[in-house]
Structures are given as structure tokens and as C-alpha cells.
Amino acid sequence: MSITIALAGKGGVGKTSVAGLLIRYLKEKGLTPILAVDADSNANLNEVLGLEVPLTMGDAREEMKSIGAQNPNMTKDMLIEMRVNQALVEEKGFDLLVMGRPEGPGCYCAANTVLASSIESLLKNYRYIVLDNEAGMEHLSRVVAKKIDILLIISDPSRRSVETAFRIRDLARALPITVGREGLIVNQATNGGLPEATQKTIEASGIELLGVIPADEVLAEMDADGRPTAVELEADSPVVEAVFASFDKLGLS
Ligand SMILES: Nc1ncnc2c1ncn2[C@@H]1O[C@H](COP(=O)(O)OP(=O)(O)OP(=O)(O)O)[C@@H](O)[C@H]1O
Ligand SMILES: [Mg+2]
């Protein structure tokens, strides 16, 4: 059975950066094969990993809407399977699948159904699935997986962001997805830690605080230069050390 780890949180808190580092962590621990799924319609997980994406699932869905007449020898199932394989960016230890643009109004449900079942059968091939999501909660409701083993909620140290994290946890519990464990990672902390009030709010909420990640200029600059942070950050970077220590608490194997 594969283990699904999904990332959620307010906009710009660091979901994608942490997702990239989670893939690196799993790879370094030999917990492969991994499937990285970029479920953000404004996909950029590939950038932190330093990869190009030739085709997204959204592209494949659009194409399916228009085929049929053109190629009578190929069923939609065959075509979508072919496209899913083409869209899979294969790297050492992990593959990346980019969902791309979501279905617009007038959703072509048949295409979605075929796509979903094709992705579902793909998931079985992996030991870990890392799901980077769009900001907000409603997006989690259309995630590919029906079961999230670990929901990593990312927040910045602000009160508002931490409160959003609690809301996300509560909303996730109300969705028709099974969520196993929930953990909070506070990212972009300045002054070496969390304000006492924030710490208390987190304790009172009962959410498991996995770690506090410092705001780091090296990461920020690297990202601004368009370099793949998950690949290029040094092992002794304060961000890598703190994120990896947070992941250690999950006891993944
Ligand atoms: N610990 C950190 N120190 C400094 N900058 C950071 C840190 N973590 C993330 N950033 C920067 O913050 C910005 C947002 O990060 P990221 O894209 O990972 O967030 P996100 O939650 O995925 O955003 P979105 O909601 O847009 O998907 C990026 O420019 C990233 O480089
Ligand atoms: Mg993101």
C-alpha cells in the first residue's frame, strides 16, 4: 500500500518548498519509488525540483474532449493511458505528475472519470505519494487520493496563518477523504522561534507541531534566481536541517 502525504496551507507559506524537500528526504532515505503530484493549477513543484514538464493532465483532458472521430482505432481509455505515461516526468527515485488546469465550467465528466481511474491505478506503483496542493481547502476536496495518510499543514508564524491551519485541519476532517495523521510545520520563522502566544495557541489546538523552519535568505535568493531549492540547498542549510528533523518525527519507513 502506498503512503500519501499531502501538503496544505494558506497561500505562499511554503507548501511547494517543503514538498520539494520532502521528496529529497524520501529519496535520501531510500523510501522510493515516490510519485510527486502537483495539484496546483499554477504548477511550480517542478521548479523547486529543477524539472521541465512537457504535458499536464489538464492538457490530456482537453485533448480527450476533442478526440473520437479523428482516431477510430484508439479508445479514449487507451489514449489517456498513453498520455498519463507521457506526462509522467521520470527521475531517479521519483516521478512527477502535473495535474495542470482543472476542468472549467461545463466539466466533461467522462474525461474526468477516465483520468481519475487512470491516475488511481498509477498510484499503486509507488511507495510514497507526495501531493502539493493549491492554497486553501476547497482544492483538497478534488485531490486524486481518497486517503491521505499524513496531512502536513504549513503555516507561517502569523496568528492568521496558524488559525488558517486549524481551519484546514477541521475542514479536512469533514471531507469524504480519510485523513490519518495531521501535523503542523511553521515555516519562515524569524527571531529563532515562535512567539509565545502562537506557541500556546498551537498547544491549545491539539495539533501536532512537527517543527519550526527558519526564514532563510539563501533559500529566498536561490528561489528568486530561479534555481531549484530542493536540489541545491546544502545539507547543512538551516532550512534543510529543520525540515528534515520535522520529517524524522513522522517515523517514515
Ligand atoms: N524558509 C523560507 N525562507 C525564506 N523564503 C522561503 C522559505 N520558505 C519559502 N520561502 C519562499 O516563499 C515563497 C513561497 O514559497 P512556496 O512557493 O513554497 O509557497 P506555497 O505555499 O507553495 O505558495 P502557493 O500558495 O503560491 O502555492 C517562495 O518565494 C519561497 O522561496
Ligand atoms: Mg505552491
Coordinates of C-alpha atoms in Angstrom, one line a residue, residues 3 5 22 25-26 29 31 127-128 149-150 152 181 246-253:
I3 CA 1.5 6.2 1.7
I5 CA 1.4 12.7 2.2
L22 CA 10.1 16.0 1.4
Y25 CA 14.2 13.4 2.1
L26 CA 12.3 10.3 1.0
K29 CA 16.2 7.7 3.0
L31 CA 11.9 5.4 0.6
R127 CA 5.7 3.6 -2.0
Y128 CA 5.1 7.3 -1.3
D149 CA -2.1 9.1 5.4
I150 CA -0.4 12.3 6.5
L152 CA 1.1 18.3 6.5
R181 CA -2.2 11.8 10.9
S246 CA 10.3 17.6 11.3
F247 CA 10.1 14.7 8.8
D248 CA 12.1 12.5 11.2
K249 CA 9.2 12.8 13.7
L250 CA 6.9 11.1 11.2
G251 CA 8.9 7.9 11.6
L252 CA 8.5 7.1 7.9
S253 CA 9.7 3.7 6.7

